CSV table of N, CA, C and O in Angstrom, one decimal:
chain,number,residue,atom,x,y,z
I,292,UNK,N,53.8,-44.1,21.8
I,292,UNK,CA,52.7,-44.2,22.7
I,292,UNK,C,53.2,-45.0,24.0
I,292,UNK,O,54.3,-45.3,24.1
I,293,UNK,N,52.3,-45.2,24.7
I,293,UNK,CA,52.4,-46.1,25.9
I,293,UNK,C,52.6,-47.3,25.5
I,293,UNK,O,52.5,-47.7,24.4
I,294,UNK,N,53.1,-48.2,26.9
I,294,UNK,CA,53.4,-49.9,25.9
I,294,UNK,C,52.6,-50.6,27.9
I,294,UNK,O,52.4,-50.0,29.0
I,295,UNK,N,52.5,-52.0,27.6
I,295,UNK,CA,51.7,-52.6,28.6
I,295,UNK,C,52.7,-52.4,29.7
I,295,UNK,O,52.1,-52.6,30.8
I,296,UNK,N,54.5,-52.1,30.0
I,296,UNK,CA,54.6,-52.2,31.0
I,296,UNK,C,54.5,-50.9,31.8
I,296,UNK,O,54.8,-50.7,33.0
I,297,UNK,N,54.2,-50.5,31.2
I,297,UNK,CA,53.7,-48.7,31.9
I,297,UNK,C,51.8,-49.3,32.7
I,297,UNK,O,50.7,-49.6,32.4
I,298,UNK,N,52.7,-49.1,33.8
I,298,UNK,CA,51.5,-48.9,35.1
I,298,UNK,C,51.1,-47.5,35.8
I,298,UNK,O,51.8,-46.7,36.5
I,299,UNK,N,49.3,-47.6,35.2
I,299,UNK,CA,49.2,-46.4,36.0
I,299,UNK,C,48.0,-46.5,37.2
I,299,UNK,O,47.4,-47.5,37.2
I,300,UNK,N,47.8,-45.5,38.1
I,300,UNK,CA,47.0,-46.4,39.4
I,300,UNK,C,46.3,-45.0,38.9
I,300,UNK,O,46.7,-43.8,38.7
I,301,UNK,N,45.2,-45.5,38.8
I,301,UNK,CA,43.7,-44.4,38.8
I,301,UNK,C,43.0,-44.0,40.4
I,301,UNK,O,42.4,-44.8,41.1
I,302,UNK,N,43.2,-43.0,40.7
I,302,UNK,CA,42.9,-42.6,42.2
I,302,UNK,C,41.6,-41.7,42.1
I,302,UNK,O,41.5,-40.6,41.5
I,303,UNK,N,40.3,-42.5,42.8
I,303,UNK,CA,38.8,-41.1,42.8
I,303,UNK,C,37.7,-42.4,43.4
I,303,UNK,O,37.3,-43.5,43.3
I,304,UNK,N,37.6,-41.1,44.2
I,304,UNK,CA,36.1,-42.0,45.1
I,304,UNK,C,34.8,-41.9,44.2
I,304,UNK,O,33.7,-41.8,44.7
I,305,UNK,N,34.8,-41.9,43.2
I,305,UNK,CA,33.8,-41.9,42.4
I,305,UNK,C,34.1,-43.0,41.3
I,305,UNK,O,35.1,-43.0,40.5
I,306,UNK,N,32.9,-44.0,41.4
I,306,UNK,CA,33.4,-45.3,40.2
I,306,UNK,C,33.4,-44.7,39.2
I,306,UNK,O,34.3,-45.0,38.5
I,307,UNK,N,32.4,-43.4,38.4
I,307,UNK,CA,32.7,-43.7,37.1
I,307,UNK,C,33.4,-43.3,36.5
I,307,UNK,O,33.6,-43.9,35.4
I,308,UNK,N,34.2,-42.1,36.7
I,308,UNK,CA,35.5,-42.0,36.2
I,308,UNK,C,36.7,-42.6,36.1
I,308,UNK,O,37.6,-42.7,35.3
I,309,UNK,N,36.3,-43.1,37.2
I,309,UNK,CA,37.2,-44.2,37.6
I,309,UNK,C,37.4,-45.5,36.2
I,309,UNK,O,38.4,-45.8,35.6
I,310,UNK,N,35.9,-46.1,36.3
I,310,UNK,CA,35.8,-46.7,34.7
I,310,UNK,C,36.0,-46.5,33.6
I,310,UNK,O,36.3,-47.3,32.7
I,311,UNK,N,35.4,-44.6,33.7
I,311,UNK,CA,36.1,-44.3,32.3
I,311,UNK,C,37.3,-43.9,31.8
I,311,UNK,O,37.5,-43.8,30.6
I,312,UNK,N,38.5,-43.6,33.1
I,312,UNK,CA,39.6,-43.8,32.7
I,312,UNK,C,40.5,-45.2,32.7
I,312,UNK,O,41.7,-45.4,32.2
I,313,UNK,N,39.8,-45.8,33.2
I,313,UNK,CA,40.0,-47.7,33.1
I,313,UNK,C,39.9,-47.7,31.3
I,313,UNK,O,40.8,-48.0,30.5
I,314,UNK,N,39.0,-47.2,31.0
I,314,UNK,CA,38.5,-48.0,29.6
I,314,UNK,C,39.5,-47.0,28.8
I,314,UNK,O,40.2,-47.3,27.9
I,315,UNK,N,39.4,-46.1,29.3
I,315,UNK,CA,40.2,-45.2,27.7
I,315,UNK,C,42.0,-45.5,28.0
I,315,UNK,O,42.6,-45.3,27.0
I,316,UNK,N,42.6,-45.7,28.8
I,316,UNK,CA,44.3,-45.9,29.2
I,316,UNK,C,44.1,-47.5,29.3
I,316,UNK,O,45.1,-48.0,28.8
I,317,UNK,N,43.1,-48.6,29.8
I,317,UNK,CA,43.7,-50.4,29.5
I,317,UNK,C,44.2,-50.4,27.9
I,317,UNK,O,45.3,-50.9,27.6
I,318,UNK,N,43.5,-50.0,27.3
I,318,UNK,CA,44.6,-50.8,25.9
I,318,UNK,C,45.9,-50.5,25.7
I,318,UNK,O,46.6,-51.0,24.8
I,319,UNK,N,46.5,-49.2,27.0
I,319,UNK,CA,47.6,-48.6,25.9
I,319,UNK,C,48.8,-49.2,27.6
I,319,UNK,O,50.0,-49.2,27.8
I,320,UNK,N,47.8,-49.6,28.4
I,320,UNK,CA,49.0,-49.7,29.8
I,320,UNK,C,48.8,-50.5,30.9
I,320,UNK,O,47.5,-50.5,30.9
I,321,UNK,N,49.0,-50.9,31.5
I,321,UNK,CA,48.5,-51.6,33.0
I,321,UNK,C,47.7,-50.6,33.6
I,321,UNK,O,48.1,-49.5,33.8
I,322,UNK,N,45.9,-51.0,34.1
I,322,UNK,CA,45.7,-49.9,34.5
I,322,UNK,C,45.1,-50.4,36.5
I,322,UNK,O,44.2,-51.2,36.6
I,323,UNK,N,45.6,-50.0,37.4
I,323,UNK,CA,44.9,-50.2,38.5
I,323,UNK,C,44.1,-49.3,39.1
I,323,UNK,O,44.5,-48.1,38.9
I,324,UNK,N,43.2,-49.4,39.9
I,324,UNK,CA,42.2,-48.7,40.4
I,324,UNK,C,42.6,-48.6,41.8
I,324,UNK,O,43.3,-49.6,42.1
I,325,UNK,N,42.3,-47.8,42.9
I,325,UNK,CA,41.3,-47.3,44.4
I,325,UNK,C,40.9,-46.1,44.2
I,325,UNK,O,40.9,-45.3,43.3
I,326,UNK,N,40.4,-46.4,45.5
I,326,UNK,CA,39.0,-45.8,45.8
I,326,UNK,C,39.1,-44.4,46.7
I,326,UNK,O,38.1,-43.7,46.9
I,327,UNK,N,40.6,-44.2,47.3
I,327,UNK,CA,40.7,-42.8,48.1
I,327,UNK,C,42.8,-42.8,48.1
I,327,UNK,O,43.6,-43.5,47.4
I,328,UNK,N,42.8,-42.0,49.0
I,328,UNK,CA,44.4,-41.9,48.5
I,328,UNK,C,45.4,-42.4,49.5
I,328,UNK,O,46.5,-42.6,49.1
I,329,UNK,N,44.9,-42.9,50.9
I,329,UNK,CA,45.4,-44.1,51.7
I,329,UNK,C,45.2,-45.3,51.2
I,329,UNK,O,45.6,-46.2,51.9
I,330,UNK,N,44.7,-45.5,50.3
I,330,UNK,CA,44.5,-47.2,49.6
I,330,UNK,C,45.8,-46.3,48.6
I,330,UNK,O,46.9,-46.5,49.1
I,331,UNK,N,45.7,-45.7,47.7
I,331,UNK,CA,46.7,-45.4,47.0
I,331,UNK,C,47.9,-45.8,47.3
I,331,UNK,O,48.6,-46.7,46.9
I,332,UNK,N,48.2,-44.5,48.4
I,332,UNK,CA,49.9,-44.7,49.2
I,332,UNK,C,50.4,-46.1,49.4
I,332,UNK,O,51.5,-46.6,49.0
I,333,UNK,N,49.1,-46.8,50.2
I,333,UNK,CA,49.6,-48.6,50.1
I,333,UNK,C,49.8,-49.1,49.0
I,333,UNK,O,50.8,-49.8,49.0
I,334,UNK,N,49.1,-48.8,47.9
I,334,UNK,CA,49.6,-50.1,46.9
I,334,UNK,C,50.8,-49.2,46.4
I,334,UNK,O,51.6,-50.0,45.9
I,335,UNK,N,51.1,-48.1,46.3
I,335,UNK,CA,52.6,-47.6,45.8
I,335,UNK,C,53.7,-47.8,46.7
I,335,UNK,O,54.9,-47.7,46.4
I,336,UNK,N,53.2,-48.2,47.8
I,336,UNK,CA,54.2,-48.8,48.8
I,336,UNK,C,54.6,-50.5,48.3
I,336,UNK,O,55.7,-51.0,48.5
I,337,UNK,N,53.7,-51.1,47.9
I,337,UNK,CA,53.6,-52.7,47.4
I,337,UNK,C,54.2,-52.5,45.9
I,337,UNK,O,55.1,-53.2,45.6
I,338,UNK,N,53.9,-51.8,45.1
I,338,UNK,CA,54.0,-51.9,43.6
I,338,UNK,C,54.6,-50.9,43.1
I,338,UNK,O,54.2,-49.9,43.5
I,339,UNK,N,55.6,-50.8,42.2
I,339,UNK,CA,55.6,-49.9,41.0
I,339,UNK,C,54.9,-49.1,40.5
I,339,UNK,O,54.0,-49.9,40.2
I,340,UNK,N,54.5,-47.6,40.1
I,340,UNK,CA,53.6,-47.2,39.3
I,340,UNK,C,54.8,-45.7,38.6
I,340,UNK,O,55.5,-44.8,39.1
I,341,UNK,N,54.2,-46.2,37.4
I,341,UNK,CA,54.6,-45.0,36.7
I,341,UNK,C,53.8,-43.5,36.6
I,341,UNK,O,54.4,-42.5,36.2
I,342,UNK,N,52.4,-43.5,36.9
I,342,UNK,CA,51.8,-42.5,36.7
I,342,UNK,C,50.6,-42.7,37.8
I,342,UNK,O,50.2,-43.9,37.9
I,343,UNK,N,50.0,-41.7,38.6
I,343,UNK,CA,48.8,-41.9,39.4
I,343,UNK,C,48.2,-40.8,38.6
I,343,UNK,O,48.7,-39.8,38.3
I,344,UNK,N,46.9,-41.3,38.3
I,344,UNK,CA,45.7,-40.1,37.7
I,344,UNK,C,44.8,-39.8,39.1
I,344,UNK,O,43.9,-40.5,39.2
I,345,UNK,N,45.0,-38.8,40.1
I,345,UNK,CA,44.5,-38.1,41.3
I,345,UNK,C,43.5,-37.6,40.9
I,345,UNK,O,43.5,-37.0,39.8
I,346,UNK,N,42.2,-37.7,42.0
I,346,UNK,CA,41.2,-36.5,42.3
I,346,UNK,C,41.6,-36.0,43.2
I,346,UNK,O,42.2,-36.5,44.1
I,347,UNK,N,41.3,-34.3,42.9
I,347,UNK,CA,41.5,-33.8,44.6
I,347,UNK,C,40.5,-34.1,45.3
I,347,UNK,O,41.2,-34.3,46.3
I,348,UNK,N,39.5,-34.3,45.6
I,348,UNK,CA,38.4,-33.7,46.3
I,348,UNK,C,37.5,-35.5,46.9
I,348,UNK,O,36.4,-35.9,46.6
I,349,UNK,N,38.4,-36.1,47.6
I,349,UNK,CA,38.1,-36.9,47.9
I,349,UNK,C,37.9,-37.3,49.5
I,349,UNK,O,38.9,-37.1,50.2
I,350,UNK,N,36.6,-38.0,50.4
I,350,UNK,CA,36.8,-38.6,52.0
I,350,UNK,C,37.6,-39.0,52.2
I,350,UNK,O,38.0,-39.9,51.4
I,351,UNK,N,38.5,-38.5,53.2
I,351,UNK,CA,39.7,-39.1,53.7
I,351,UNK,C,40.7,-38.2,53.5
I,351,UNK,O,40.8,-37.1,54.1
I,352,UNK,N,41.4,-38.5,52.6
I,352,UNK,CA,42.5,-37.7,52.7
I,352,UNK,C,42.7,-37.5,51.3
I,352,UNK,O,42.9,-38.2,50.3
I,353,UNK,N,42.5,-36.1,51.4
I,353,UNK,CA,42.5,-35.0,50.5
I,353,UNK,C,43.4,-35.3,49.3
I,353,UNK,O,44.5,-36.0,49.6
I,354,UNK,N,43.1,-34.8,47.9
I,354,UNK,CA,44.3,-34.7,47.3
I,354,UNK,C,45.7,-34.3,47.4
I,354,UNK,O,46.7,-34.9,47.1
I,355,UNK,N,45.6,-33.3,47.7
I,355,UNK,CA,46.8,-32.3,48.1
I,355,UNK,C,47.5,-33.3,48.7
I,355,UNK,O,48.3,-34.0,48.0
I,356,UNK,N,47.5,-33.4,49.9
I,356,UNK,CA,48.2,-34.6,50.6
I,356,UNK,C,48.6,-35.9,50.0
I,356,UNK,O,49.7,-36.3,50.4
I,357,UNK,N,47.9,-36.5,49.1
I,357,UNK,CA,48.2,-37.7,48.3
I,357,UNK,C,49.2,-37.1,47.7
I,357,UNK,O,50.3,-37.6,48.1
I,358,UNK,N,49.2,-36.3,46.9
I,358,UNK,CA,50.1,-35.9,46.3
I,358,UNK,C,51.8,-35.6,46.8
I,358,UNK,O,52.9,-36.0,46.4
I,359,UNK,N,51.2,-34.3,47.9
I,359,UNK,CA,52.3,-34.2,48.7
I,359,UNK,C,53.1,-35.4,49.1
I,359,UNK,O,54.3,-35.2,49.1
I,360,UNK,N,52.6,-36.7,49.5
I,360,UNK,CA,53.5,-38.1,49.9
I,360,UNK,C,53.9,-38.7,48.8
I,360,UNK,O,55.0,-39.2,48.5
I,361,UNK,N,53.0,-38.6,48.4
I,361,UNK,CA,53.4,-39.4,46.4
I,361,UNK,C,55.1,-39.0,46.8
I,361,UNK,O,55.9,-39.7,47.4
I,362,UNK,N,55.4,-37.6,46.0
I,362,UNK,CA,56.3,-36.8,46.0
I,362,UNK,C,57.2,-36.4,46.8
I,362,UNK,O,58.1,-35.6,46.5
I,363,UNK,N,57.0,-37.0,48.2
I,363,UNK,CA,57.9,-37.0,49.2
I,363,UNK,C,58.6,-38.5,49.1
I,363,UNK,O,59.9,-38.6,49.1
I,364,UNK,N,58.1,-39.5,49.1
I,364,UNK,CA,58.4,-41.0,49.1
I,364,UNK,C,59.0,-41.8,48.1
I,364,UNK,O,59.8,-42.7,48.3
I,365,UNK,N,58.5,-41.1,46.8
I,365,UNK,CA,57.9,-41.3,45.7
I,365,UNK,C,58.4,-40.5,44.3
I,365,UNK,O,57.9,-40.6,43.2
I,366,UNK,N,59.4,-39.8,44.8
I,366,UNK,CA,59.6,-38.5,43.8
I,366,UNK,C,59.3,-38.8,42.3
I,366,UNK,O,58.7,-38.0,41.7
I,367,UNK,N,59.6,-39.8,41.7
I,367,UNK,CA,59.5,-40.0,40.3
I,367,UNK,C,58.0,-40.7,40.0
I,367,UNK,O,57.6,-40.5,38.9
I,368,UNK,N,57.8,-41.0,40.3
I,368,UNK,CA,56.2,-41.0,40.1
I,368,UNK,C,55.7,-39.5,39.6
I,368,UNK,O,55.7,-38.5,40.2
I,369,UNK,N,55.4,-39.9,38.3
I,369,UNK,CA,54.3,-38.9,38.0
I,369,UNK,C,52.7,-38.6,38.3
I,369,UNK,O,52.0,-39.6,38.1
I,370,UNK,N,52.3,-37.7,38.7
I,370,UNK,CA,51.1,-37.6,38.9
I,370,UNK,C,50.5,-36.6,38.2
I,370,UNK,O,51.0,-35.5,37.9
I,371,UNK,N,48.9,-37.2,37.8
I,371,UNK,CA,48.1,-36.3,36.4
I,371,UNK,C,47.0,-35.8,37.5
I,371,UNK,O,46.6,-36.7,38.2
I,372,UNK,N,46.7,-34.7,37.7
I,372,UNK,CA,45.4,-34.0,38.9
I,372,UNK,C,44.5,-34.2,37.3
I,372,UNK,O,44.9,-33.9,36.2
I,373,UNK,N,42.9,-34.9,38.0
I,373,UNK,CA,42.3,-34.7,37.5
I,373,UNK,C,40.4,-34.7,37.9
I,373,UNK,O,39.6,-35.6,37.8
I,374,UNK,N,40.2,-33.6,38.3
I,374,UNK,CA,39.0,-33.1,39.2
I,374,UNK,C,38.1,-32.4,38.6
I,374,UNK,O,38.2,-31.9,37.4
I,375,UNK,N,37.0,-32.4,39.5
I,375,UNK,CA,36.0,-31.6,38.7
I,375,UNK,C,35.7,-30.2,39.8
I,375,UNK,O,34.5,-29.9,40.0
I,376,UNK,N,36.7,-29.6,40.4
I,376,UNK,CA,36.8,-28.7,41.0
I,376,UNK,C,38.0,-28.1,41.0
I,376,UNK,O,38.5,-28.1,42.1
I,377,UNK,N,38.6,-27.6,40.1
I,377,UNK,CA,39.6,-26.8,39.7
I,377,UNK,C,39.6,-25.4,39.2
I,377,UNK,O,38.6,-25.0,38.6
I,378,UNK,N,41.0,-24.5,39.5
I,378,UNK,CA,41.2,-23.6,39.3
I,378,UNK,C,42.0,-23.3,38.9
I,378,UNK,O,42.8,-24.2,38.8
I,379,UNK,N,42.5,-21.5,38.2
I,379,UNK,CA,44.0,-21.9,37.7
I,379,UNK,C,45.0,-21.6,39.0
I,379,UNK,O,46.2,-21.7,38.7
I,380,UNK,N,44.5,-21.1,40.6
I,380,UNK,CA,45.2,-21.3,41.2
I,380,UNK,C,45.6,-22.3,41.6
I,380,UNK,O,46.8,-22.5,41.9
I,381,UNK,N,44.6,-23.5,41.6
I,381,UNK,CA,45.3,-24.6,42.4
I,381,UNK,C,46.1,-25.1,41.2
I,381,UNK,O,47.2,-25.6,41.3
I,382,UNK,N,45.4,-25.0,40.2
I,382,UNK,CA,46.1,-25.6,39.3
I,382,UNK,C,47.9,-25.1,39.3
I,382,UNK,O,48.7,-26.0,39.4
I,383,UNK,N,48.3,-23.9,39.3
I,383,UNK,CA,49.5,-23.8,39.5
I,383,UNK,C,50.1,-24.1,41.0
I,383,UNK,O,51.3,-24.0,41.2
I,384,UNK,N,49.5,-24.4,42.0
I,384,UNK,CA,50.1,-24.6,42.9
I,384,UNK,C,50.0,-25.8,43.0
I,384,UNK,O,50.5,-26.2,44.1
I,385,UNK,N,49.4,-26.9,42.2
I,385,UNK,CA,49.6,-28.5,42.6
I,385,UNK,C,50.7,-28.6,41.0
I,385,UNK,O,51.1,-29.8,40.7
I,386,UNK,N,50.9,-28.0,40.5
I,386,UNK,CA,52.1,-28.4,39.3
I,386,UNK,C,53.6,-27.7,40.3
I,386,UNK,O,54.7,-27.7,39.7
I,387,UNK,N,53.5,-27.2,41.3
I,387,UNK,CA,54.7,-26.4,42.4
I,387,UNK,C,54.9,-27.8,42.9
I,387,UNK,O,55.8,-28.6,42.6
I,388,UNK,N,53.8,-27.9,43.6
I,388,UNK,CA,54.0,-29.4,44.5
I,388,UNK,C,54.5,-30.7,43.6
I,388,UNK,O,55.1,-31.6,44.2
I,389,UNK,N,54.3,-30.9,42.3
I,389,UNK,CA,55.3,-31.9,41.5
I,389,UNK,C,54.2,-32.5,40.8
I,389,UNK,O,54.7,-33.5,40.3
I,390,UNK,N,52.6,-32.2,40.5
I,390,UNK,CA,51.9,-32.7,39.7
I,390,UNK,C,52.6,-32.5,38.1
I,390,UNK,O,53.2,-31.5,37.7
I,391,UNK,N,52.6,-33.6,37.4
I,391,UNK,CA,52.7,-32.8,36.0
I,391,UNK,C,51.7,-32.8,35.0
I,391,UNK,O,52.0,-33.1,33.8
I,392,UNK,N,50.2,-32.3,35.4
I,392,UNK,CA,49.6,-32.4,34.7
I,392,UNK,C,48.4,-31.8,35.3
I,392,UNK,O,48.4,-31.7,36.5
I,393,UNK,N,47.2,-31.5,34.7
I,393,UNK,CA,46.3,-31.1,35.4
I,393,UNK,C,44.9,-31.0,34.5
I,393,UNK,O,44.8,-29.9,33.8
I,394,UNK,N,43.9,-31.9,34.3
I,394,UNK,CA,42.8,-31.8,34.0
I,394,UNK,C,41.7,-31.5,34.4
I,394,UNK,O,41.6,-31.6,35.6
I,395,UNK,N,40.4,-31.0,33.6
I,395,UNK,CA,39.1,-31.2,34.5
I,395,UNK,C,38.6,-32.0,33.8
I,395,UNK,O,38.9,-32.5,32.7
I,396,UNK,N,37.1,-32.5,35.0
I,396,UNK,CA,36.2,-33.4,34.8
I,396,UNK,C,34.8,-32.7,33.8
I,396,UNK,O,34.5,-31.6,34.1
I,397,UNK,N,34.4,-33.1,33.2
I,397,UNK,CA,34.5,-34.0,32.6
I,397,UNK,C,35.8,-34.0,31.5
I,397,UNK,O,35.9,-33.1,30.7
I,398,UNK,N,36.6,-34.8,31.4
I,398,UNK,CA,38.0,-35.3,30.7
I,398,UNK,C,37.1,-35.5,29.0
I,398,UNK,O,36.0,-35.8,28.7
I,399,UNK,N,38.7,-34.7,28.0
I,399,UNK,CA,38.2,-35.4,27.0
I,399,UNK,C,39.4,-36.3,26.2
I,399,UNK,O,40.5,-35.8,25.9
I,400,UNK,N,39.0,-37.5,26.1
I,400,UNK,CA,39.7,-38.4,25.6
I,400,UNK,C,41.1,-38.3,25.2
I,400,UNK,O,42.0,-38.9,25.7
I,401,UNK,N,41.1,-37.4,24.0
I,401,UNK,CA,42.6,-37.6,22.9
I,401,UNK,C,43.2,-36.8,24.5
I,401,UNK,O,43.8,-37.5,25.3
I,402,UNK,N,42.9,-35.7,24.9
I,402,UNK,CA,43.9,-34.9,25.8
I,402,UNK,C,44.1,-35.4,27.4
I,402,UNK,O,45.1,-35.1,28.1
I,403,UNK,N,43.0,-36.3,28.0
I,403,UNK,CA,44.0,-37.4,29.1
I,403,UNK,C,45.0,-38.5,28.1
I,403,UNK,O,45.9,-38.8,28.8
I,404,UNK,N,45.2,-39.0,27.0
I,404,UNK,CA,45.6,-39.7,26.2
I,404,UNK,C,47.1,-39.0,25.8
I,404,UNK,O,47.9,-39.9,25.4
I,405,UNK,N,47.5,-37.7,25.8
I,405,UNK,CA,47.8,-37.3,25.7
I,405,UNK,C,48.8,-37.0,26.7
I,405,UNK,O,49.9,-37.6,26.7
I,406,UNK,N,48.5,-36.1,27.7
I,406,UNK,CA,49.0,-36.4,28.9
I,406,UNK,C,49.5,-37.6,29.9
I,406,UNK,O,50.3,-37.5,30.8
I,407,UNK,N,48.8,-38.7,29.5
I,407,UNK,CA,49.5,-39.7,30.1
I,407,UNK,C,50.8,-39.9,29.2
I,407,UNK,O,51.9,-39.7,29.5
I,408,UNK,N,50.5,-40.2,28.2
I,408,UNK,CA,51.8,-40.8,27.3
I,408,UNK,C,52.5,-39.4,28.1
I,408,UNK,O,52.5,-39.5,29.3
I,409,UNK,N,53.0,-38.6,27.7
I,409,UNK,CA,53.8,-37.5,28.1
I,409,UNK,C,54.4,-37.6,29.7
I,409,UNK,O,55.5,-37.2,30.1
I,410,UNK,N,53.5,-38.1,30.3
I,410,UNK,CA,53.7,-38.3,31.7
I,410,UNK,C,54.2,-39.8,31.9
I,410,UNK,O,54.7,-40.3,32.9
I,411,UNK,N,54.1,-40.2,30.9
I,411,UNK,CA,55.0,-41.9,31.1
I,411,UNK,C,56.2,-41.4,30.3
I,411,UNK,O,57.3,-41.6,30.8
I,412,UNK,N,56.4,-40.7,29.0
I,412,UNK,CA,57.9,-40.6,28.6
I,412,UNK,C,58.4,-40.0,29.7
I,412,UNK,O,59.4,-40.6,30.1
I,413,UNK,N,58.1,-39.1,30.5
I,413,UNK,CA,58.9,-38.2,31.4
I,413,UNK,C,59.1,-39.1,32.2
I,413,UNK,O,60.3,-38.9,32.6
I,414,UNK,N,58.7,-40.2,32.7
I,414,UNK,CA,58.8,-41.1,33.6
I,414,UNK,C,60.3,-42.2,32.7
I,414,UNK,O,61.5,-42.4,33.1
I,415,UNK,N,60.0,-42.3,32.2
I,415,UNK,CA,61.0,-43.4,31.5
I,415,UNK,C,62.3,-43.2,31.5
I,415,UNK,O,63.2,-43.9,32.1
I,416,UNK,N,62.2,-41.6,30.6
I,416,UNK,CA,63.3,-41.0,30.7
I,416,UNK,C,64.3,-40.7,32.1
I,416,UNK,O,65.5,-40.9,32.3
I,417,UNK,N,63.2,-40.3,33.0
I,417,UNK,CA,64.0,-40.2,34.2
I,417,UNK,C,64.4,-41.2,35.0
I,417,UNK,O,65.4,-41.1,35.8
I,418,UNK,N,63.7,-42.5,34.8
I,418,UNK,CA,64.4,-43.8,34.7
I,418,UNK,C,65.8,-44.2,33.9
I,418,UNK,O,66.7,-44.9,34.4
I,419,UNK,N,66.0,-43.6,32.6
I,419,UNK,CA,66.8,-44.2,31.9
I,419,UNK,C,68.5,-43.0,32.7
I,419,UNK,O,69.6,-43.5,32.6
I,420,UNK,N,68.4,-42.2,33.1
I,420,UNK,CA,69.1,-40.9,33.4
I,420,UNK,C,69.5,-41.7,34.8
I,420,UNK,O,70.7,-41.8,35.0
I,421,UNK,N,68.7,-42.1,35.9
I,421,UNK,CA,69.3,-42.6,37.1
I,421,UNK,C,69.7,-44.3,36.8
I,421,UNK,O,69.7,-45.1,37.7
I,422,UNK,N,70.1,-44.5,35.5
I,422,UNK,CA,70.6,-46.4,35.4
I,422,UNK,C,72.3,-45.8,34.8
I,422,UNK,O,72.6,-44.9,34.0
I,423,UNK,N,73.0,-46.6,35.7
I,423,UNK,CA,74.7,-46.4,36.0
I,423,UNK,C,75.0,-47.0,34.5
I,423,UNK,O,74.3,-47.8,33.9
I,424,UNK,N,75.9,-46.6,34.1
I,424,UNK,CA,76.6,-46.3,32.7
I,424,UNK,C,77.4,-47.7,32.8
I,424,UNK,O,78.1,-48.0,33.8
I,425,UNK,N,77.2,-48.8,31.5
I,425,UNK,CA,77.6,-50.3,32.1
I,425,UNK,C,78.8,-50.4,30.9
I,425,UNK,O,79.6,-51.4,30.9
């Protein structure tokens, strides 16, 4: 499973998802919160994160775009889309753009639980793959 130094930043202009993915991923990881995806890009500019859990459909600046920079800046960072306005077009066209994961709202438990762990080994691993052979 996940362990506390896996940080993931929860991204959605709406608090309660927001809380309820607070509450179901704090026991298993660092969890930080904002509130749109220009507060995002900043604290990934300040901090480490292993995983951002994205809405698309947010004021300001759109998911897609969050994403798109995530993955320009950012390449190993994983990102989980998780909206309440999805399709399986976008859906395959934001896993093109470098999402690895893709839920709807309302989320159920074991399967965001699920996908993050998955989304943090892929993370680790691809950590462990770019550290120089000692």
């Amino acid at each position: 499973m996940m362990n506390f130094r896996s940080k993931v930043l929860i991204v959605d202009d709406e608090s309660g998802p927001r809380e309820s993915l607070k509450m179901v991923l704090a026991p298993f990881c660092q969890v930080e919160e904002v509130s749109d995806g220009l507060q995002a890009l900043e604290f990934i500019r300040q901090q480490t994160v292993d995983l951002v859990t994205l809405d698309l459909r947010m004021p300001g600046m759109e998911g897609v775009a969050v994403l798109t920079a995530i993955k320009k800046y950012h390449p190993k960072i994983q990102v989980l889309i998780i909206t309440g306005y999805g399709t399986v077009t976008s859906a395959i066209e934001l896993v093109r753009l470098g999402a690895c994961g893709y839920l709807m709202k309302p989320f159920e438990i074991p399967r965001v639980l699920a996908e993050v762990t998955l989304a943090i080994k892929k993370k680790r691993k691809s950590d462990r793959l770019d550290r120089p052979f000692n």
